Short mmCIF file of C-alpha atoms (C1' of nucleotides) in Angstrom, two decimals:
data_model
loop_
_atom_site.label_atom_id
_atom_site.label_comp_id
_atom_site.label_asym_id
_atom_site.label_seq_id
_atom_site.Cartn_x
_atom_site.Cartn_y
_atom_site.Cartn_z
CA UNK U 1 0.00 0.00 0.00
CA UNK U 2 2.91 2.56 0.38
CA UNK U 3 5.23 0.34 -1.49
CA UNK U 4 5.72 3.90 -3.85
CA UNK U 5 6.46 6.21 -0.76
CA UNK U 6 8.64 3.17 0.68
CA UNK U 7 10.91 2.92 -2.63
CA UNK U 8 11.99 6.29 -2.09
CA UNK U 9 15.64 6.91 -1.03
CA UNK U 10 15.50 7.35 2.55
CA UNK U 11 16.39 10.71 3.03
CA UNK U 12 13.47 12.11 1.55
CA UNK U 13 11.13 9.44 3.57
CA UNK U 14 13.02 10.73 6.92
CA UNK U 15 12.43 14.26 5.77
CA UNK U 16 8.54 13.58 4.85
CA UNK U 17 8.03 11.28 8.20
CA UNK U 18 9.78 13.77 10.56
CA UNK U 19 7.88 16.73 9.29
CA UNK U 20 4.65 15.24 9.52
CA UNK U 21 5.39 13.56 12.93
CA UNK U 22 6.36 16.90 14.09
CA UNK U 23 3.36 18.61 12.58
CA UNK U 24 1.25 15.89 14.51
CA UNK U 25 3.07 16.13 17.67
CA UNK U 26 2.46 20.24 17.85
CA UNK U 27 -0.70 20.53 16.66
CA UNK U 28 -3.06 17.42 17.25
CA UNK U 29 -4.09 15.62 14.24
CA UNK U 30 -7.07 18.17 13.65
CA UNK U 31 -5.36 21.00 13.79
CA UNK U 32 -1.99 19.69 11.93
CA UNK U 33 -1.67 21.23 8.55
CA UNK U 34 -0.54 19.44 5.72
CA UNK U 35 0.82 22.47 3.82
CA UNK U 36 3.32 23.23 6.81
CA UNK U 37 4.26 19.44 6.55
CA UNK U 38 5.00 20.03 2.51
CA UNK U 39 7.05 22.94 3.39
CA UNK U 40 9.20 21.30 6.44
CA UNK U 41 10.08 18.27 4.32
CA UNK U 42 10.62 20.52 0.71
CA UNK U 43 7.96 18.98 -1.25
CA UNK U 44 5.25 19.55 -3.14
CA UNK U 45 1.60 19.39 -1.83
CA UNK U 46 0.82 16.91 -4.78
CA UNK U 47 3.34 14.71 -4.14
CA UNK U 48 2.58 13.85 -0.56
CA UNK U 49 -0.78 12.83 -1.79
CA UNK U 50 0.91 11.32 -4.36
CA UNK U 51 1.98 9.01 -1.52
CA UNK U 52 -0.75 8.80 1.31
CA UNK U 53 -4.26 8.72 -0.01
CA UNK U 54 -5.41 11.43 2.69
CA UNK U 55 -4.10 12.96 5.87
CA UNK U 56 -5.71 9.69 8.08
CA UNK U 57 -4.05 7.11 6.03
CA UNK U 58 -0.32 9.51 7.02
CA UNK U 59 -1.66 9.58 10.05
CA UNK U 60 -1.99 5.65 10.75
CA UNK U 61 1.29 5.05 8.30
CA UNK U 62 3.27 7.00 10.93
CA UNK U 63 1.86 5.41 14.12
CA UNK U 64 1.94 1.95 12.59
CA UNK U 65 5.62 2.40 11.10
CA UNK U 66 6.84 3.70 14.12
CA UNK U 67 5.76 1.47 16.56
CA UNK U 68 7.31 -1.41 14.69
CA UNK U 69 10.79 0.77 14.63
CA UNK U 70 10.47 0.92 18.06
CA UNK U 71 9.43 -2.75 18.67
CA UNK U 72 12.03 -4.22 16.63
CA UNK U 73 14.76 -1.91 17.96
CA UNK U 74 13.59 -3.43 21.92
CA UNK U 75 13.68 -7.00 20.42
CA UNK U 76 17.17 -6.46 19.06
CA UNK U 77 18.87 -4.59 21.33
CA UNK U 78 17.46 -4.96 25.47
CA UNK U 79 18.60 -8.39 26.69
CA UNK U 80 14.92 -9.70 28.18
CA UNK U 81 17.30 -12.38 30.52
CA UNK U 82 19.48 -9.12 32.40
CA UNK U 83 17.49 -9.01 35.53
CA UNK U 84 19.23 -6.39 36.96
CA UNK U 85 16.96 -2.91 36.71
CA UNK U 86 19.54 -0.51 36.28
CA UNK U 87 21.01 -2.54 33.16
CA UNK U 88 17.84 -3.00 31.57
CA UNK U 89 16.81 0.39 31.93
CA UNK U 90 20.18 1.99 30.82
CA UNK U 91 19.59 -0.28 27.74
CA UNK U 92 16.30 1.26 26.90
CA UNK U 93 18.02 4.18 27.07
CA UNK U 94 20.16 3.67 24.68
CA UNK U 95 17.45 2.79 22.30
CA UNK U 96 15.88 6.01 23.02
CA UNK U 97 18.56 7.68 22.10
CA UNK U 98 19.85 5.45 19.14
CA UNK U 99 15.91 6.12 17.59
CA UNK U 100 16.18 10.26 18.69
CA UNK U 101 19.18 10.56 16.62
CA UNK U 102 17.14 9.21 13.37
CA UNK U 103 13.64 10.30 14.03
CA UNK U 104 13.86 13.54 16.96
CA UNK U 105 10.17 13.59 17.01
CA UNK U 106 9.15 10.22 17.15
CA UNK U 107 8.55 10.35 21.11
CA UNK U 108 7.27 13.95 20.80
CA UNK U 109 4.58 12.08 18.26
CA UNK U 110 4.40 9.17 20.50
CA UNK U 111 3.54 11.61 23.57
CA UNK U 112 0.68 13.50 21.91
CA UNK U 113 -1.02 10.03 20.70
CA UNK U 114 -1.82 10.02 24.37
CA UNK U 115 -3.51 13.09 24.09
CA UNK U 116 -5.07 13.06 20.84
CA UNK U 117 -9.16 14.23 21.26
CA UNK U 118 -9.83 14.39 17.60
CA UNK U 119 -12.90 12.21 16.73
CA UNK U 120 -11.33 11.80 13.81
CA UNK U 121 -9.00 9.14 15.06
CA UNK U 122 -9.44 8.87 18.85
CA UNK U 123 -11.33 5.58 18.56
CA UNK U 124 -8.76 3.70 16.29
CA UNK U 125 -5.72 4.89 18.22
CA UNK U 126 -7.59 3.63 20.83
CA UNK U 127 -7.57 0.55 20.04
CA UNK U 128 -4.52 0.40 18.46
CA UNK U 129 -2.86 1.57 21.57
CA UNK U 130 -3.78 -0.88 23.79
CA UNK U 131 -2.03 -4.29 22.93
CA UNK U 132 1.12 -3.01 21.59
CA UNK U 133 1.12 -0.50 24.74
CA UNK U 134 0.11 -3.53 27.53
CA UNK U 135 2.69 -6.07 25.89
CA UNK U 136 5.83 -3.71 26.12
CA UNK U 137 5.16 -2.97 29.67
CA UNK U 138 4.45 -6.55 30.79
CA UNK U 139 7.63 -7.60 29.22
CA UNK U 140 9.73 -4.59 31.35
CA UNK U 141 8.53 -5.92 33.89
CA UNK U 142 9.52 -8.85 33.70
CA UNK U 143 11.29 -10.57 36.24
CA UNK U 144 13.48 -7.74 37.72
CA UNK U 145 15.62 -8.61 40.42
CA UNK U 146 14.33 -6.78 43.72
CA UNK U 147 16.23 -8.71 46.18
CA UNK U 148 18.94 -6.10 45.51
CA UNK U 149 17.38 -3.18 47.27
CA UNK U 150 17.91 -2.13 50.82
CA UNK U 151 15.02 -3.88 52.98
CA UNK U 152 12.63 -0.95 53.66
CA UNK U 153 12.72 0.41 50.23
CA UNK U 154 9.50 1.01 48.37
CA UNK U 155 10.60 -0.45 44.88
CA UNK U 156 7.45 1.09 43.15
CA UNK U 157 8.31 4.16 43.95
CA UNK U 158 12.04 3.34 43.06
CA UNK U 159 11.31 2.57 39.99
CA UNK U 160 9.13 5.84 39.40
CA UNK U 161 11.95 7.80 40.65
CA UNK U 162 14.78 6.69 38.27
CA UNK U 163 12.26 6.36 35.33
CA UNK U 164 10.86 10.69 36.01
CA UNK U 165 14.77 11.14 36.54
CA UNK U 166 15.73 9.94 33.32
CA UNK U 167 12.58 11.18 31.57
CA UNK U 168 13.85 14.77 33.33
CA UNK U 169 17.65 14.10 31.77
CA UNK U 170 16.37 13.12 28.39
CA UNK U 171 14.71 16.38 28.07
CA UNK U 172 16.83 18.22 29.06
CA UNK U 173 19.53 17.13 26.35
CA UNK U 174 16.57 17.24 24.15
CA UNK U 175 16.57 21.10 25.01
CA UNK U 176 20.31 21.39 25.20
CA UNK U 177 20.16 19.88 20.92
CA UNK U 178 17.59 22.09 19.92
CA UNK U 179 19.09 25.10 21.39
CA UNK U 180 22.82 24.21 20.31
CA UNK U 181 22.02 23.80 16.59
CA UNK U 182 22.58 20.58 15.06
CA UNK U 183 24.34 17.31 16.16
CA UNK U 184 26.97 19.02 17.74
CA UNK U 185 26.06 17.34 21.21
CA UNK U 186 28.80 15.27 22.81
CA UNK U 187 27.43 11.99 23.05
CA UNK U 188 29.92 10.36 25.10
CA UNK U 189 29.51 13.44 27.57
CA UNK U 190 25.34 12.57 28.00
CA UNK U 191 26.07 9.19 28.48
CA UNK U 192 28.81 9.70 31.33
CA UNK U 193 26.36 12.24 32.82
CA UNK U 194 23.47 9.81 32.46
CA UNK U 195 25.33 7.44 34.35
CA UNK U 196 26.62 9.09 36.61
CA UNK U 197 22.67 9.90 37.84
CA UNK U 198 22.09 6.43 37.57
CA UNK U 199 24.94 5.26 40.19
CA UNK U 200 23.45 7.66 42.60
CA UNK U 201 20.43 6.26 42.43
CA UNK U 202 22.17 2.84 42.83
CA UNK U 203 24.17 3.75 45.83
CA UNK U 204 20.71 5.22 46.96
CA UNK U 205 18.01 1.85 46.60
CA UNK U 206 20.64 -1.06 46.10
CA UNK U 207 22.03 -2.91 49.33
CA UNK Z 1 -7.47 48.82 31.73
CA UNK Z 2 -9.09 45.71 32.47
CA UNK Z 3 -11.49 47.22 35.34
CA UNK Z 4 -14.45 46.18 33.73
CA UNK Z 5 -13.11 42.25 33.41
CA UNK Z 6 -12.22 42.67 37.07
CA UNK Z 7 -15.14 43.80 38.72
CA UNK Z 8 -16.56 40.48 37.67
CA UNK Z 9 -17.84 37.93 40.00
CA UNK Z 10 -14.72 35.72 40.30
CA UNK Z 11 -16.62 32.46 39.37
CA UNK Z 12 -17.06 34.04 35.90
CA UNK Z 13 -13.66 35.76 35.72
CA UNK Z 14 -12.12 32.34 36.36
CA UNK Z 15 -13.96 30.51 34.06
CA UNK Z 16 -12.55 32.48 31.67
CA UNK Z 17 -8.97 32.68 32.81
CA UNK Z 18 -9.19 28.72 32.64
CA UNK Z 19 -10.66 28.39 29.63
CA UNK Z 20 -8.45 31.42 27.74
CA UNK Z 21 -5.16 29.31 29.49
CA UNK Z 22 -6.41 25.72 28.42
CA UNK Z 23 -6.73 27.24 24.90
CA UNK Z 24 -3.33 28.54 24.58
CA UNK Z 25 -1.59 26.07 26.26
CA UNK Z 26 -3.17 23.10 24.22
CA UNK Z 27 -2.79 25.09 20.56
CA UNK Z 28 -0.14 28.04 20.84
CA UNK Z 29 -0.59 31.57 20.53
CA UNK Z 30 -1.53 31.57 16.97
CA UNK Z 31 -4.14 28.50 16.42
CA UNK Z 32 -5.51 29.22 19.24
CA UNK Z 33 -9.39 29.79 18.82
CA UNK Z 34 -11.55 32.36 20.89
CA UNK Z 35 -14.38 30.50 19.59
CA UNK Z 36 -13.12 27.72 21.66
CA UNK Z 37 -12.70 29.90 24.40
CA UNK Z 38 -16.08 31.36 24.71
CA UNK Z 39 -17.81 28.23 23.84
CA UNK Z 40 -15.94 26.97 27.32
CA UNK Z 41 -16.20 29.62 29.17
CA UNK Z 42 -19.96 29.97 28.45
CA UNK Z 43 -19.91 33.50 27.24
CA UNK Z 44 -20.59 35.54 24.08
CA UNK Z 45 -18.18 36.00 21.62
CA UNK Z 46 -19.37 39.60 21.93
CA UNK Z 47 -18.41 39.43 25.50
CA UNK Z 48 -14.81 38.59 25.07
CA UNK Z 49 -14.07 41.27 22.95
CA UNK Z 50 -16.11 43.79 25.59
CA UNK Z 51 -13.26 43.15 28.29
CA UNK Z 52 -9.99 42.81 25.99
CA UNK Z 53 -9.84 44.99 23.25
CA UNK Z 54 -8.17 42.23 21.14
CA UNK Z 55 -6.78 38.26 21.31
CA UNK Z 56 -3.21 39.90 22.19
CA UNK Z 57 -3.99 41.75 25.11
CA UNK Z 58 -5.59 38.64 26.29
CA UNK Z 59 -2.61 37.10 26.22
CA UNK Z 60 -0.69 39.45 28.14
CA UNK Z 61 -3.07 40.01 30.98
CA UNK Z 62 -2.97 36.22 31.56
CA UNK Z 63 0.74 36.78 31.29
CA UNK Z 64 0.82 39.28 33.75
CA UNK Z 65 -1.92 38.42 36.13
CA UNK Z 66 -0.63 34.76 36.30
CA UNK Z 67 2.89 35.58 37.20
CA UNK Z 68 1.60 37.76 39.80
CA UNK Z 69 -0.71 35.49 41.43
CA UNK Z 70 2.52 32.84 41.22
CA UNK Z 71 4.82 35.53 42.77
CA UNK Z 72 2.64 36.78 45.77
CA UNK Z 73 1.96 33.24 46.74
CA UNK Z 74 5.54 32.07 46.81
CA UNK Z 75 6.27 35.16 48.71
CA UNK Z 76 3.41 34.57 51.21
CA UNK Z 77 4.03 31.02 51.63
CA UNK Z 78 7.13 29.94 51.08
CA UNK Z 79 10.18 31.03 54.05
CA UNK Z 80 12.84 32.41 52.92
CA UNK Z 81 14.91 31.88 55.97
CA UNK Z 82 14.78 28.16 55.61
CA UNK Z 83 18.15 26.91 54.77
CA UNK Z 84 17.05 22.86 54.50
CA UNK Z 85 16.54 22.18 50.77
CA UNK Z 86 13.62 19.33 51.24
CA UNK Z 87 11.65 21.60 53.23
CA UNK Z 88 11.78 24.44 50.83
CA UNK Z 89 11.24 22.23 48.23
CA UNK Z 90 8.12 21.39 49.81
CA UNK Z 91 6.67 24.30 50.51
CA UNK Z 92 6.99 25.09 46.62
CA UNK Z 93 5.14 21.72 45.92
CA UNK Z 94 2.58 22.96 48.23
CA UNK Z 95 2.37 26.47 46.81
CA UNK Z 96 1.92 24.94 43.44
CA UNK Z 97 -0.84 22.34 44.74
CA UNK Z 98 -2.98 25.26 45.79
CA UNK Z 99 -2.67 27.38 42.65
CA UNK Z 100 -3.19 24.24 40.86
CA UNK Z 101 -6.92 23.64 42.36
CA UNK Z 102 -7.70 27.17 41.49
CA UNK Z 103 -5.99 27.39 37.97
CA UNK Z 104 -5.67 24.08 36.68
CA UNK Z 105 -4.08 25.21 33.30
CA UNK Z 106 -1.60 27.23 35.05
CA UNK Z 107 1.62 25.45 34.65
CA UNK Z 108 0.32 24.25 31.49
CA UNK Z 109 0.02 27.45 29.91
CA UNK Z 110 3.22 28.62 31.97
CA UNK Z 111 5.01 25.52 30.01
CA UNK Z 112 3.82 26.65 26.59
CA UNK Z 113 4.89 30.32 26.61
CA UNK Z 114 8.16 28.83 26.96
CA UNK Z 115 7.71 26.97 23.97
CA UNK Z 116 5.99 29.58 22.00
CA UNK Z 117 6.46 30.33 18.18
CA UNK Z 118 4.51 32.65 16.94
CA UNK Z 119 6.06 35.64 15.51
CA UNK Z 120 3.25 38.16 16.62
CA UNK Z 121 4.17 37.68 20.27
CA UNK Z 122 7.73 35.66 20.78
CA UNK Z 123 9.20 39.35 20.93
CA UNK Z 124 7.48 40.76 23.70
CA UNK Z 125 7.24 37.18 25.65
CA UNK Z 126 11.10 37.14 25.69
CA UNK Z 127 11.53 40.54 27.41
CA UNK Z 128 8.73 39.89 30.20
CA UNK Z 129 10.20 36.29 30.93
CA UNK Z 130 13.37 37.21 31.41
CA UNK Z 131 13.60 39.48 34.34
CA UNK Z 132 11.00 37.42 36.26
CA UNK Z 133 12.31 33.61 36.07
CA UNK Z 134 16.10 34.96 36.60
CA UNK Z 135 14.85 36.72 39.85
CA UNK Z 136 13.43 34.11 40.83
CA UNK Z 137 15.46 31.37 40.66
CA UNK Z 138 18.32 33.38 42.65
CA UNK Z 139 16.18 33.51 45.30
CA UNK Z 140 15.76 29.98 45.33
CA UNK Z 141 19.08 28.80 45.20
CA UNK Z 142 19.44 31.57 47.63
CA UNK Z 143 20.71 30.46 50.56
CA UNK Z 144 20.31 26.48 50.99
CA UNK Z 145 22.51 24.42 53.49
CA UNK Z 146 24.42 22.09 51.66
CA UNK Z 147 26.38 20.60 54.69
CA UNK Z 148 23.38 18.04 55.15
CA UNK Z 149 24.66 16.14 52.34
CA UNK Z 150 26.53 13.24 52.27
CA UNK Z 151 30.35 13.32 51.08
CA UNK Z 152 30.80 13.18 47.56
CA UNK Z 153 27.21 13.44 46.66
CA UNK Z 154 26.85 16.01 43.80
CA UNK Z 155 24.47 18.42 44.93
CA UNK Z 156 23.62 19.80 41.84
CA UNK Z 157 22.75 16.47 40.46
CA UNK Z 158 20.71 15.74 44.02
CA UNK Z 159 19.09 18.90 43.09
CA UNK Z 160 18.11 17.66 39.74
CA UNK Z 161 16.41 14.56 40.87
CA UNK Z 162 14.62 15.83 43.66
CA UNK Z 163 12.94 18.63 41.15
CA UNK Z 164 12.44 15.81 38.47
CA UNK Z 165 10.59 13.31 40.79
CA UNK Z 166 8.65 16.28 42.35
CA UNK Z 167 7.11 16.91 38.40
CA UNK Z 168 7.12 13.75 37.39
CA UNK Z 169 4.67 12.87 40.78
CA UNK Z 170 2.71 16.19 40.32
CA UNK Z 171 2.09 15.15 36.36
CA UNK Z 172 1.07 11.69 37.32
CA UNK Z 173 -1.31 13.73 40.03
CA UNK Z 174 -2.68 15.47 37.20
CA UNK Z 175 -3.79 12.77 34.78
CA UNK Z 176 -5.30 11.30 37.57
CA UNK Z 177 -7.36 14.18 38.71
CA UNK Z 178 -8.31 14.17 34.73
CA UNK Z 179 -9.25 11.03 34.33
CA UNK Z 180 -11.38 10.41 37.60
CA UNK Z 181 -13.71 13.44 36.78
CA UNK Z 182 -13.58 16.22 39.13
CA UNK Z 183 -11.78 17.38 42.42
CA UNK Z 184 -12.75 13.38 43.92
CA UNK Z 185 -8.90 13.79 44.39
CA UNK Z 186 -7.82 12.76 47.89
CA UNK Z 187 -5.39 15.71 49.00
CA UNK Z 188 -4.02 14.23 51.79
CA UNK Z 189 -3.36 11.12 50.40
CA UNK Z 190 -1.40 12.77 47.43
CA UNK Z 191 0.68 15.06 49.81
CA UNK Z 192 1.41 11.64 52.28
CA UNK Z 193 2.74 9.90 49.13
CA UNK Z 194 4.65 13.35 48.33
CA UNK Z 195 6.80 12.91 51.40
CA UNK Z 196 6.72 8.83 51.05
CA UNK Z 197 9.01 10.14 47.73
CA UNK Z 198 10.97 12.88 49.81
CA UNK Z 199 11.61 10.73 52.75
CA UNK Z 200 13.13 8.76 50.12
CA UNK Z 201 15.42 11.21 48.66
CA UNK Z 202 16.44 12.83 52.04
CA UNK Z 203 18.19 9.36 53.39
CA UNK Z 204 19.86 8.46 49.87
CA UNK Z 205 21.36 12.31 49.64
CA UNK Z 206 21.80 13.59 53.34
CA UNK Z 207 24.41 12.26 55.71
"C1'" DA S 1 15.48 12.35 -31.69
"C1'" DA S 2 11.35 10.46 -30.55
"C1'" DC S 3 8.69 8.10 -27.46
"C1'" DA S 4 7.04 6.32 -23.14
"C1'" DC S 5 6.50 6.45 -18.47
"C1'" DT S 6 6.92 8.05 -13.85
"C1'" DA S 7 7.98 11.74 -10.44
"C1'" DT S 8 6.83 16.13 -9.18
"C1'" DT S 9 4.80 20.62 -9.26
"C1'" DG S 10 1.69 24.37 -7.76
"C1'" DA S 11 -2.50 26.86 -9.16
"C1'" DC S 12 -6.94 25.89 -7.97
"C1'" DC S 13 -11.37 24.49 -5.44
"C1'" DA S 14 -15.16 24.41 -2.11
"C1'" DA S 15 -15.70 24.31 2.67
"C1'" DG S 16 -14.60 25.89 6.93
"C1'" DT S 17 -12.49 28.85 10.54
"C1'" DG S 18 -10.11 32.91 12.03
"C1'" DG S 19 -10.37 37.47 14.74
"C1'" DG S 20 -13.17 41.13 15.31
"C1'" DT S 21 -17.70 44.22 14.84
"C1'" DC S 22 -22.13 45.96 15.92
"C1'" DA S 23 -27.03 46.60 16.06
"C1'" DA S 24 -30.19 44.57 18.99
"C1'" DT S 25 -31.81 42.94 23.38
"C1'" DA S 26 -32.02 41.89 28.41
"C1'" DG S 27 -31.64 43.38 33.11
"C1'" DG S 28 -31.55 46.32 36.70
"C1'" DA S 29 -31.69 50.70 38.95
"C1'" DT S 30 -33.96 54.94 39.55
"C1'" DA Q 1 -40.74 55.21 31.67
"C1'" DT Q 2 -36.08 56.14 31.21
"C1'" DC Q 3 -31.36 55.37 31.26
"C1'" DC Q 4 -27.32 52.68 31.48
"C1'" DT Q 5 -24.58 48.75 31.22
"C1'" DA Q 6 -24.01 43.72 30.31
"C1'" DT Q 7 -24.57 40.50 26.96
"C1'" DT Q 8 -25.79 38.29 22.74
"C1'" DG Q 9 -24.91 36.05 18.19
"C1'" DA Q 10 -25.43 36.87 13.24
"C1'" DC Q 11 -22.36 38.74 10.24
"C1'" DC Q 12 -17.91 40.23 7.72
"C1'" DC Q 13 -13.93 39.28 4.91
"C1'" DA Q 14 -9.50 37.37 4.89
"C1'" DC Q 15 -7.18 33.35 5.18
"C1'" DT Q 16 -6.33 28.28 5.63
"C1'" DT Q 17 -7.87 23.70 5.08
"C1'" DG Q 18 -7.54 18.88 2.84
"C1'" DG Q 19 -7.50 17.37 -1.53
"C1'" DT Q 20 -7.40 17.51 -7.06
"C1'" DC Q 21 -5.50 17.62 -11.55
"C1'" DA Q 22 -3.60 19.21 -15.81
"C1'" DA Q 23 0.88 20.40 -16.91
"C1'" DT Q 24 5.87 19.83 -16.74
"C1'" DA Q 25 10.43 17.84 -15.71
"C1'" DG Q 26 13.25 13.90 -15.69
"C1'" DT Q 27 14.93 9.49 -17.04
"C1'" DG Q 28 15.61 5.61 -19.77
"C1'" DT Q 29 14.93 2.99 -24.17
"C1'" DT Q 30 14.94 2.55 -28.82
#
DNA sequence: AACACTATTGACCAAGTGGGTCAATAGGAT
DNA sequence: ATCCTATTGACCCACTTGGTCAATAGTGTT
């Protein structure tokens, strides 16, 4: 069905998907215009209904394209037998930020599924949403190893800490890349800083 | 200049505070509709346009009257002679909790002005912000007692976690409070699980 | 050169929405 | 009755929307 938009060379699918994801993410899908898409990626208006039927059908292409990126990326690269929490989730990390580099508004888009009110769509996101969604997060959970953590500790709210802490770092670089221009962000730098959060938190909830 | 929107019953003036703030926050400056904001607010279109003399000065009276409101409360509630970080910290969280039941779009339309695009009002935004926030974060940093900490901790990074797991509970807070229809939202049992999370940080970072 | 075939453009359309106006009405006070 | 203000909502025109389509550019084949 998109086998024509598909057998373009990537860079001009990246530019098309990342303009329209971003669209999507800042406006809502009501209120997301196709002509600022157009303009973003440098095409014509034609063209990207050359590609996608109607706005919807983009609409569903991105979610549904997306969420196998980030599926398949999980599969390939999180170890499901590493039952040690601070491994796995410094994994996912990495995946995060492996997927930012290609796509930087893919969890922007992801975020404002959530909040999507548009009849439009609301109903088939909805239930779109809730297998894939339920599946990932039964899998994380997994069978983490919580004999590690001092006796007393809370590990919900452990786990809720280091998650908003890293959800608070991400952004943060997210900011510090938009602000510095373009991939000019020391990589090696965020990681050493991102663990260097995480071994507090270690020396914090681990025994 | 805005007498006649302020000799309102309050009810009414907040109803359309809230729904002027939802508005922007949700769409931006610029595709945000006073059609949407009326129909909300349960007014006249007419009505609007009676106490602001256009969709800009709108704006900037929430602009102004919001960062008022935020600064009288913090200096009101918040002591300025209290050197311990977690209690200051608190007192914040609680000044926020109470602006939040009266403004719930608050911080959300606080977050979007930083985030605003639109040409017709990023000037003017950037001169008001600036004084403010800078002011105001020197007073927080102000004087805190550092001494508490353990050796070696970095403070700075502390500092960043505490403030992270502090929004990361109040957003969680929030989607509740949306999703379980009105204020059904059990106050003391959010601010008990508040310090359940600050107890938490206070042994892993002080001595 | 001539042809075929696809990729790409952008002017164009009808429908809808935008901010803002204003004559008309409702309500209350005197 | 009279005056004054608060409030309404139909109306205006400019602009944007998703989507179309005839025309053009580009590429390869003969």
């Amino acid at each position: 069905m998109f086998a024509k938009f598909l057998s373009l060379d990537k860079e001009k699918q990246d530019r098309i998907i990342n303009a329209a994801m971003k669209e999507f993410a800042q406006k809502g899908y009501d209120k997301a215009s196709t002509n600022e898409m157009v303009k973003e990626a440098g095409i014509s208006k034609g063209l990207l209904f050359h590609y996608f039927q109607n706005k919807k059908q983009l609409y569903f292409f991105l979610y549904d394209h997306m969420t196998q990126l980030l599926v398949e990326q999980i599969e390939e690269k999180v170890d499901k037998e590493e039952r040690d929490l601070f491994i796995r989730v410094r994994q996912m990390a990495l995946v995060k930020l492996e997927i930012f580099q290609m796509y930087p508004e893919l969890f922007n888009f992801a975020k404002s599924i959530f909040m999507e009110t548009s009849a439009e769509v609301i109903h088939e996101v909805g239930q779109r949403g809730k297998e894939l969604l339920e599946s990932y997060f039964k899998d994380f959970k997994g069978d983490i190893d919580f004999s590690k953590f001092k006796k007393g500790i809370d590990v919900h709210k452990a786990f809720n800490i280091i998650a908003w802490t890293l959800e608070g770092f991400g952004f943060q670089q997210q900011k510090k890349v938009q602000s510095l221009s373009i991939e000019n962000l020391d990589i090696e730098e965020a990681l050493k800083e991102m663990d260097e959060y995480l071994d507090m938190l270690r020396n914090a909830f681990y025994e």
